[in-house]
XYZ file of C-alpha atoms in Angstrom:
590
model
C 92.450 91.823 142.663
C 88.762 92.568 142.906
C 89.412 96.290 142.660
C 91.851 95.994 139.766
C 89.668 93.724 137.645
C 86.502 95.571 138.613
C 88.134 98.727 137.289
C 88.079 97.085 133.879
C 84.808 95.192 133.910
C 82.459 96.963 136.287
C 79.503 97.867 134.100
C 75.763 98.408 134.369
C 73.482 95.492 134.928
C 73.204 93.033 132.035
C 76.438 94.323 130.510
C 78.835 91.728 129.127
C 81.664 93.140 131.271
C 79.567 92.677 134.391
C 78.793 89.133 133.262
C 82.514 88.376 132.928
C 83.162 89.792 136.400
C 80.277 87.803 137.849
C 81.536 84.551 136.363
C 85.019 85.250 137.745
C 83.939 85.966 141.333
C 84.913 82.593 142.773
C 88.228 82.647 140.892
C 88.935 86.172 142.150
C 88.323 85.067 145.733
C 90.681 82.126 145.198
C 93.342 84.431 143.728
C 93.017 86.829 146.666
C 93.338 83.922 149.129
C 96.370 82.560 147.295
C 97.949 86.040 147.375
C 97.390 86.226 151.125
C 99.093 82.875 151.701
C 101.967 83.766 149.359
C 102.665 87.036 151.157
C 102.550 85.359 154.553
C 104.953 82.697 153.318
C 107.283 85.448 152.082
C 108.172 85.939 155.753
C 109.872 82.543 155.771
C 113.282 83.858 154.731
C 113.363 86.665 157.305
C 112.342 84.515 160.264
C 114.608 81.657 159.159
C 117.640 83.954 159.209
C 116.523 85.471 162.501
C 116.358 82.014 164.115
C 119.692 80.917 162.643
C 121.594 83.956 163.891
C 119.857 84.285 167.261
C 119.368 80.620 168.228
C 121.295 78.143 166.098
C 124.675 79.904 165.955
C 124.816 80.758 169.703
C 123.753 77.197 170.631
C 125.898 75.547 167.900
C 123.047 73.043 167.433
C 123.210 71.212 164.092
C 119.925 69.306 164.716
C 118.130 72.628 165.254
C 119.579 73.961 161.999
C 118.444 70.848 160.122
C 114.940 71.085 161.583
C 114.669 74.784 160.732
C 115.994 74.143 157.227
C 113.464 71.372 156.578
C 110.641 73.567 157.858
C 111.796 76.472 155.681
C 112.054 74.153 152.654
C 108.516 72.910 153.212
C 107.215 76.486 153.446
C 109.077 77.461 150.273
C 107.487 74.514 148.460
C 104.045 75.650 149.599
C 104.856 79.165 148.435
C 105.859 77.873 145.010
C 102.657 75.813 144.735
C 100.513 78.830 145.583
C 102.456 80.987 143.086
C 101.729 78.465 140.319
C 98.070 78.226 141.368
C 97.664 82.004 141.324
C 99.258 82.292 137.895
C 97.062 79.523 136.485
C 93.916 81.107 137.958
C 94.766 84.491 136.440
C 95.210 82.836 133.040
C 91.800 81.202 133.430
C 90.227 84.505 134.448
C 91.519 85.996 131.197
C 90.032 82.950 129.453
C 86.612 83.669 130.974
C 86.981 87.278 129.833
C 87.733 85.990 126.332
C 84.839 83.533 126.399
C 82.271 86.095 127.551
C 83.372 89.065 125.462
C 84.872 87.407 122.375
C 81.582 87.120 120.493
C 80.536 90.596 121.606
C 83.787 92.098 120.327
C 83.472 90.337 116.962
C 79.895 91.559 116.504
C 80.906 95.103 117.462
C 83.818 95.059 115.001
C 81.450 93.933 112.244
C 78.718 96.401 113.200
C 80.975 99.464 113.556
C 81.469 100.199 109.809
C 77.707 100.289 109.182
C 76.745 102.146 112.369
C 79.509 104.639 113.155
C 82.482 106.360 111.588
C 85.424 103.977 111.912
C 88.927 105.325 112.386
C 91.963 103.422 111.122
C 91.638 99.830 109.996
C 88.587 99.127 112.159
C 90.385 96.522 114.294
C 91.178 98.712 117.298
C 88.494 96.971 119.357
C 90.155 93.611 118.729
C 93.568 95.002 119.719
C 92.047 96.513 122.863
C 90.457 93.169 123.669
C 93.819 91.400 123.272
C 95.545 94.042 125.407
C 93.148 93.528 128.309
C 93.289 89.748 128.051
C 97.103 89.778 127.954
C 97.326 92.000 131.023
C 94.933 89.825 133.021
C 97.099 86.759 132.348
C 100.417 88.559 133.009
C 102.328 89.215 136.224
C 100.708 92.649 136.489
C 97.596 91.692 138.515
C 99.746 89.639 140.909
C 101.965 92.685 141.549
C 98.932 94.813 142.428
C 97.564 92.043 144.649
C 100.766 92.132 146.683
C 100.569 95.892 147.336
C 98.009 95.686 150.205
C 100.446 93.525 152.185
C 103.079 96.264 152.472
C 101.698 97.498 155.847
C 102.168 93.999 157.325
C 105.860 93.934 156.390
C 106.403 97.473 157.630
C 104.648 96.642 160.909
C 107.025 93.716 161.441
C 109.936 96.039 160.654
C 108.724 98.249 163.520
C 108.640 95.155 165.736
C 112.324 94.589 164.949
C 113.095 98.218 165.792
C 111.285 101.559 165.227
C 114.218 103.001 163.285
C 114.065 100.151 160.780
C 110.298 100.694 160.471
C 110.736 104.388 159.682
C 113.372 103.582 157.045
C 110.910 101.172 155.420
C 108.177 103.838 155.434
C 110.517 106.403 153.869
C 111.484 103.937 151.155
C 107.824 103.155 150.476
C 106.992 106.860 150.071
C 109.829 107.362 147.587
C 108.692 104.363 145.537
C 105.073 105.547 145.621
C 106.246 108.895 144.220
C 108.054 107.007 141.447
C 104.853 105.079 140.755
C 102.925 108.336 140.344
C 105.514 109.692 137.910
C 105.433 106.428 135.970
C 101.634 106.601 135.726
C 101.666 110.195 134.492
C 104.228 109.509 131.768
C 102.634 106.207 130.699
C 99.146 107.668 130.233
C 100.042 110.182 127.546
C 102.680 108.094 125.769
C 100.485 104.986 125.617
C 97.597 106.887 124.014
C 99.845 108.581 121.468
C 101.586 105.304 120.570
C 98.220 103.630 119.992
C 97.079 106.366 117.604
C 100.329 106.319 115.629
C 100.294 102.520 115.477
C 96.758 102.533 114.078
C 97.720 105.060 111.416
C 100.746 103.003 110.394
C 98.770 99.740 110.196
C 95.954 101.319 108.190
C 98.373 102.646 105.597
C 100.121 99.285 105.257
C 96.853 97.390 104.880
C 95.684 99.795 102.174
C 98.954 99.257 100.303
C 98.593 95.499 100.653
C 95.033 95.529 99.305
C 96.290 97.404 96.249
C 99.481 95.369 95.807
C 98.852 94.817 92.088
C 98.478 98.555 91.437
C 101.586 99.267 93.497
C 103.606 96.702 91.558
C 102.327 97.678 88.119
C 102.895 101.426 88.495
C 106.150 101.347 90.443
C 104.708 102.923 93.577
C 106.471 100.641 96.046
C 109.450 102.905 96.771
C 107.366 106.031 97.363
C 104.809 104.212 99.493
C 107.609 102.571 101.464
C 109.022 106.034 102.206
C 105.619 107.250 103.402
C 105.154 104.163 105.594
C 108.663 104.487 107.025
C 107.886 108.059 108.091
C 104.821 106.842 109.969
C 106.737 103.896 111.382
C 109.527 106.213 112.568
C 107.006 108.357 114.440
C 105.543 105.244 116.061
C 108.981 103.888 116.925
C 110.154 107.178 118.424
C 107.040 107.468 120.578
C 107.309 103.868 121.750
C 111.015 104.280 122.401
C 110.471 107.421 124.453
C 107.791 105.658 126.501
C 110.021 102.627 127.032
C 112.994 104.800 127.956
C 110.972 106.677 130.554
C 109.528 103.480 131.983
C 112.950 101.851 132.116
C 114.418 104.875 133.890
C 111.779 104.749 136.623
C 112.097 100.980 136.893
C 115.903 101.174 137.181
C 115.715 103.960 139.751
C 113.333 101.870 141.839
C 115.646 98.825 141.677
C 118.762 100.802 142.583
C 116.928 102.643 145.334
C 115.698 99.370 146.814
C 119.271 97.971 146.763
C 120.581 101.133 148.450
C 117.785 100.973 151.009
C 118.580 97.335 151.736
C 122.227 98.230 152.380
C 121.126 101.135 154.563
C 119.022 98.748 156.649
C 122.022 96.415 157.006
C 124.147 99.317 158.197
C 121.432 100.486 160.593
C 121.068 96.951 161.954
C 124.823 96.773 162.525
C 124.718 100.047 164.460
C 121.823 98.765 166.561
C 123.753 95.576 167.349
C 126.852 97.575 168.266
C 124.722 99.737 170.568
C 123.156 96.584 172.059
C 119.674 97.648 170.892
C 119.073 94.595 168.676
C 120.303 91.040 168.163
C 122.585 89.920 165.356
C 119.743 88.189 163.549
C 117.953 91.523 163.174
C 120.619 92.702 160.725
C 119.844 90.045 158.102
C 116.144 89.558 158.865
C 115.308 93.280 158.677
C 117.254 93.634 155.412
C 115.320 90.776 153.797
C 111.971 91.994 155.155
C 112.512 95.616 154.091
C 113.424 94.504 150.607
C 110.318 92.331 150.463
C 108.042 95.105 151.759
C 109.094 97.355 148.863
C 109.144 94.649 146.176
C 105.397 95.002 145.344
C 105.860 98.697 144.560
C 108.839 97.941 142.351
C 106.863 95.236 140.529
C 103.918 97.598 140.141
C 106.207 100.203 138.537
C 107.568 97.568 136.142
C 104.030 96.560 135.126
C 102.461 100.025 135.239
C 102.668 100.675 131.524
C 100.761 97.463 130.841
C 98.198 98.421 133.463
C 97.646 101.872 131.935
C 97.425 100.423 128.419
C 94.868 97.855 129.559
C 92.895 100.531 131.419
C 92.767 102.758 128.346
C 91.896 99.752 126.168
C 88.968 98.870 128.420
C 87.709 102.455 128.334
C 87.748 102.421 124.521
C 86.108 99.000 124.439
C 83.442 100.075 126.930
C 82.702 103.201 124.872
C 82.427 101.060 121.729
C 79.969 98.718 123.461
C 77.922 101.734 124.531
C 77.868 103.168 120.998
C 77.107 99.764 119.484
C 74.599 98.216 121.898
C 73.552 94.620 121.460
C 69.791 95.022 121.417
C 67.454 92.294 122.515
C 66.062 90.292 119.616
C 62.588 91.571 118.635
C 59.595 89.334 118.037
C 60.361 87.081 115.093
C 58.282 88.189 112.087
C 57.159 85.933 109.295
C 59.087 86.016 106.057
C 58.147 88.990 103.839
C 56.295 88.145 100.647
C 54.310 91.201 99.489
C 56.068 94.550 99.160
C 59.108 96.783 99.600
C 58.126 100.344 100.499
C 60.389 103.366 100.963
C 58.788 106.374 102.649
C 60.377 109.835 102.511
C 63.780 108.303 103.175
C 66.714 110.459 104.214
C 70.000 108.581 104.618
C 73.762 108.933 104.484
C 77.013 107.301 105.564
C 77.003 106.062 109.184
C 78.695 108.254 111.770
C 78.822 111.348 109.551
C 76.716 114.468 109.285
C 76.223 113.968 105.575
C 73.021 113.362 103.618
C 73.387 111.548 100.295
C 69.748 110.698 99.569
C 66.792 112.831 100.554
C 63.012 112.517 100.413
C 62.913 109.277 98.417
C 59.574 107.446 98.273
C 58.471 104.488 96.164
C 57.013 100.998 96.532
C 57.662 97.746 94.691
C 55.343 94.757 94.761
C 56.419 91.127 94.800
C 57.383 89.778 91.394
C 58.898 93.035 90.160
C 62.432 94.131 89.378
C 63.435 97.773 89.429
C 66.524 99.101 87.686
C 68.095 102.125 89.386
C 69.790 104.499 86.948
C 71.275 107.976 87.012
C 74.575 109.827 86.591
C 77.619 109.115 88.716
C 77.326 110.203 92.369
C 73.565 110.573 92.029
C 72.852 108.376 95.062
C 72.173 105.011 93.413
C 74.532 102.926 95.569
C 73.583 104.973 98.622
C 69.949 104.057 98.048
C 70.893 100.383 97.694
C 72.737 100.495 101.026
C 69.823 102.227 102.734
C 67.300 99.725 101.341
C 69.285 96.823 102.825
C 69.709 98.575 106.189
C 73.478 98.929 105.808
C 73.177 102.702 106.031
C 70.939 104.291 108.675
C 67.596 105.937 108.022
C 67.867 109.424 109.516
C 64.256 110.122 108.602
C 61.580 108.175 106.842
C 61.528 104.374 106.682
C 62.237 101.288 104.627
C 59.522 98.668 105.080
C 59.182 95.014 104.158
C 55.522 94.013 104.256
C 54.833 97.050 106.430
C 57.554 96.352 109.036
C 60.498 98.748 109.266
C 63.931 97.159 109.079
C 64.670 97.843 112.747
C 61.729 95.637 113.725
C 63.728 92.649 112.489
C 66.619 90.909 114.168
C 69.745 91.632 112.085
C 70.587 87.987 111.430
C 66.956 87.093 110.742
C 66.592 90.009 108.327
C 69.728 88.888 106.524
C 68.108 85.589 105.558
C 65.470 87.534 103.599
C 67.950 89.790 101.783
C 70.464 88.966 99.102
C 73.095 91.651 98.505
C 75.749 91.942 95.818
C 77.892 95.025 96.532
C 79.771 97.056 93.991
C 83.118 95.984 95.460
C 83.075 92.181 95.504
C 84.581 90.634 98.647
C 84.677 86.882 99.112
C 86.165 85.080 102.097
C 88.969 82.580 102.365
C 87.314 79.155 102.153
C 85.632 76.905 99.647
C 83.214 77.894 96.899
C 80.391 76.111 98.738
C 81.160 77.919 102.001
C 81.034 81.296 100.295
C 77.775 80.574 98.485
C 76.160 79.246 101.691
C 77.248 82.362 103.617
C 79.405 80.136 105.852
C 76.475 78.446 107.534
C 77.788 75.597 109.727
C 75.725 72.856 108.034
C 74.400 74.164 104.696
C 71.985 72.177 102.598
C 73.861 70.950 99.509
C 70.699 71.220 97.420
C 70.294 74.897 98.384
C 73.929 75.641 97.474
C 73.602 73.989 94.085
C 70.219 75.646 93.442
C 71.705 79.100 94.097
C 74.611 78.339 91.777
C 72.243 77.136 89.050
C 70.065 80.244 89.310
C 73.194 82.411 89.029
C 74.350 80.311 86.052
C 77.648 79.266 87.661
C 77.006 75.586 88.405
C 78.781 74.339 85.288
C 81.635 76.792 85.805
C 82.131 75.578 89.393
C 82.148 71.932 88.319
C 85.138 72.730 86.080
C 87.164 73.914 89.101
C 89.831 71.455 90.360
C 87.693 70.330 93.315
C 84.323 71.641 92.253
C 82.397 73.197 95.127
C 85.185 72.259 97.561
C 87.769 74.362 95.713
C 89.612 76.801 97.985
C 89.363 80.301 96.511
C 92.069 81.967 98.639
C 91.940 85.246 100.614
C 89.293 87.578 99.142
C 88.770 85.087 96.314
C 92.248 85.785 94.929
C 92.312 82.448 93.090
C 89.380 83.545 90.903
C 89.016 86.086 88.113
C 86.961 89.240 88.675
C 84.089 87.816 86.645
C 84.142 84.514 88.550
C 84.106 86.344 91.890
C 81.139 88.432 90.773
C 79.128 85.421 89.633
C 79.831 83.430 92.816
C 78.872 86.503 94.855
C 75.624 86.589 92.867
C 74.999 82.958 93.825
C 75.633 83.918 97.458
C 73.046 86.692 97.158
C 70.509 84.212 95.766
C 71.149 81.506 98.384
C 67.916 80.140 99.878
C 65.693 82.393 97.756
C 65.701 85.701 99.683
C 62.657 87.922 99.179
C 64.653 91.083 98.405
C 67.710 90.827 96.150
C 69.789 94.020 95.884
C 72.442 94.049 93.147
C 74.859 96.968 92.808
C 76.322 96.994 89.284
C 76.236 93.189 89.039
C 77.458 93.104 85.435
C 80.537 95.302 85.766
C 82.887 92.323 85.267
C 80.667 90.009 83.244
C 80.998 88.842 79.666
C 78.073 88.128 77.340
C 77.439 84.708 78.885
C 77.501 86.176 82.376
C 75.072 88.954 81.443
C 72.661 86.419 79.987
C 72.885 84.407 83.217
C 72.249 87.592 85.233
C 69.124 88.417 83.217
C 67.812 84.884 83.725
C 68.552 85.096 87.474
C 66.513 88.310 87.712
C 63.596 86.685 85.923
C 63.891 83.657 88.217
C 63.548 85.836 91.303
C 60.516 87.550 89.784
C 58.858 84.241 88.888
C 59.093 82.972 92.475
C 57.591 86.190 93.832
C 60.710 88.005 94.978
C 61.823 91.599 94.403
C 65.014 92.629 92.614
C 66.589 96.043 93.189
C 69.402 96.497 90.702
C 71.764 99.458 90.344
C 72.819 99.678 86.707
C 75.183 101.683 84.528
C 74.978 99.404 81.515
C 71.574 99.039 79.788
C 72.001 95.257 79.539
C 71.490 94.987 83.283
C 67.911 96.249 82.847
C 66.892 93.398 80.579
C 64.977 91.505 83.249
C 63.472 94.636 84.898
C 59.900 95.849 84.539
C 60.422 99.118 86.460
C 63.025 101.864 86.322
C 63.901 104.361 89.047
C 66.084 107.361 88.283
C 68.191 109.218 90.848
C 69.833 112.612 90.502
C 71.664 114.602 93.194
C 70.373 112.285 95.898
C 66.724 112.590 94.938
C 64.330 110.357 93.080
C 63.269 112.138 89.905
C 61.492 109.393 87.999
C 59.902 106.049 88.758
C 57.629 103.890 86.643
C 57.377 101.187 83.960
C 60.680 100.633 82.192
C 59.580 101.411 78.648
C 57.901 104.672 79.581
C 60.758 105.956 81.733
C 63.455 105.035 79.211
C 61.469 106.603 76.363
C 61.185 109.873 78.277
C 64.882 109.784 79.126
C 65.776 109.396 75.457
C 63.499 112.269 74.441
C 65.085 114.517 77.079
C 68.711 113.696 76.078
C 69.338 111.687 79.238
C 68.612 114.685 81.491
C 65.189 113.936 82.979
C 65.567 116.081 86.085
C 61.948 117.302 85.808
C 59.683 114.980 83.803
C 56.565 116.960 84.513
C 54.332 116.189 81.546
C 54.214 112.395 81.342
C 50.752 110.964 82.062
C 52.219 107.680 83.344
C 55.468 108.829 84.927
C 55.679 109.422 88.658
C 57.794 112.512 89.320
C 59.000 112.865 92.886
C 61.527 115.665 92.638
C 58.816 118.313 93.075
C 56.428 116.035 95.012
C 53.892 115.936 92.154
C 52.391 113.195 90.026
C 51.643 114.196 86.446
């Protein structure tokens, strides 16, 4: 068991896998000891039959038969107790694995989209985690724990008679060959089935997220056909893998039955030739069958073993690519400045640059509106400023400290972010505004709602702040979701508030509330970074920053920048003659 589990969780020092293995050491020793006792007790049936045929029947002694039967019954009871104990311990080992790695897996799943390129639906790590945990609590580990006891059974077969021992060895070699073939077929089919399953699930989840569009435009039939094609490929691959595994498993069962009959026939010949006693016929048949049972069980569980092994390799690689760094020294809350220095950034996990050479600084109490044509890098800049996208070169600094000098969770308390695509979580209004903190301060929740101008709206809900909003906020309108998300961004007065098109779903009342929220952040000494397409979003801003083709082309006081934009017909790629306008596209200040 040590070797099997260590194959999954043997990792460098301080790794979470190594921690799980370390915490399971005593349980692994207990499982190994239980396996030893179980395999010794498996000899009960063989020796019972040997004694009955060689001693009880010749002596015709009923008391001896009763005594042997009671002893055998007691040993069988002990065997059953140890079987239950081993199964329960394996389940608890999988529980320790879950306890140690569960939080790590969740954090890695959440970190992957902002650190690396994610394939499929992004939940492969969770499926791998479940696969490993399921295997550890299944009959698979027990089957592999029984394999080392094969030599003991074969040695006893030799004690019965050398010919019987050689038959047992031959049978073991054939079954080992079947195990190798099973392993080779399972490796490729399991990997292919996993990839096809991910592709199928991703497509279905995308269709589900856009269920309204699918229904409105009659796309269901065509999408169903596309999904069925992917599902057919997955089903065919899984069926082929199952068919192959079942063939090898059936061959091993039939071969073991044939071998058992061959041992019976050989025992009969040996008795006829006066080379063995009558009890050898039955005892050797039972023992030979038992000696090969672990191999047969290993073949039956081999696909699960290979799947778990591949799952652990993927999970280990994910942990390596998404390390859990030690928390840095806790810095004081920022209060002075946001500075961006020659920033180059792009989507995580891709060789693609979307913003290049951007530099600017914003002091506390200011709000900057980010404008520019579509695909100019506005939202990319917002993601880079919050640390969602990586900084390939340059830096984003809060009060002089780069974002990587902060602990992720600690940094999050100082940033409020409203993305372009609003996503709320299943729960109450209060839970969403408070960012699902376990014991939020009611006053802070209400204050955030009041600043966002949604307090009165929330009070009109059926249960006020305790109203359940459904998955992704499905019980709310688009405008309501956007305003509650704004309240979430403003919760506990973060220093930097980044808003990406916050008025895209707002009416006149909502836009007025947004403008007041921006001014509120400025009055308390915060910074607002707002990506805007509609001019009304700039009402509370004192600065404007213009992006074009991933570069900052203009930055300065709002009135001056907007005036220059209007004079240049909204094409201020090079604003080189303004005495107050900072032009960064050609690295000059005019």
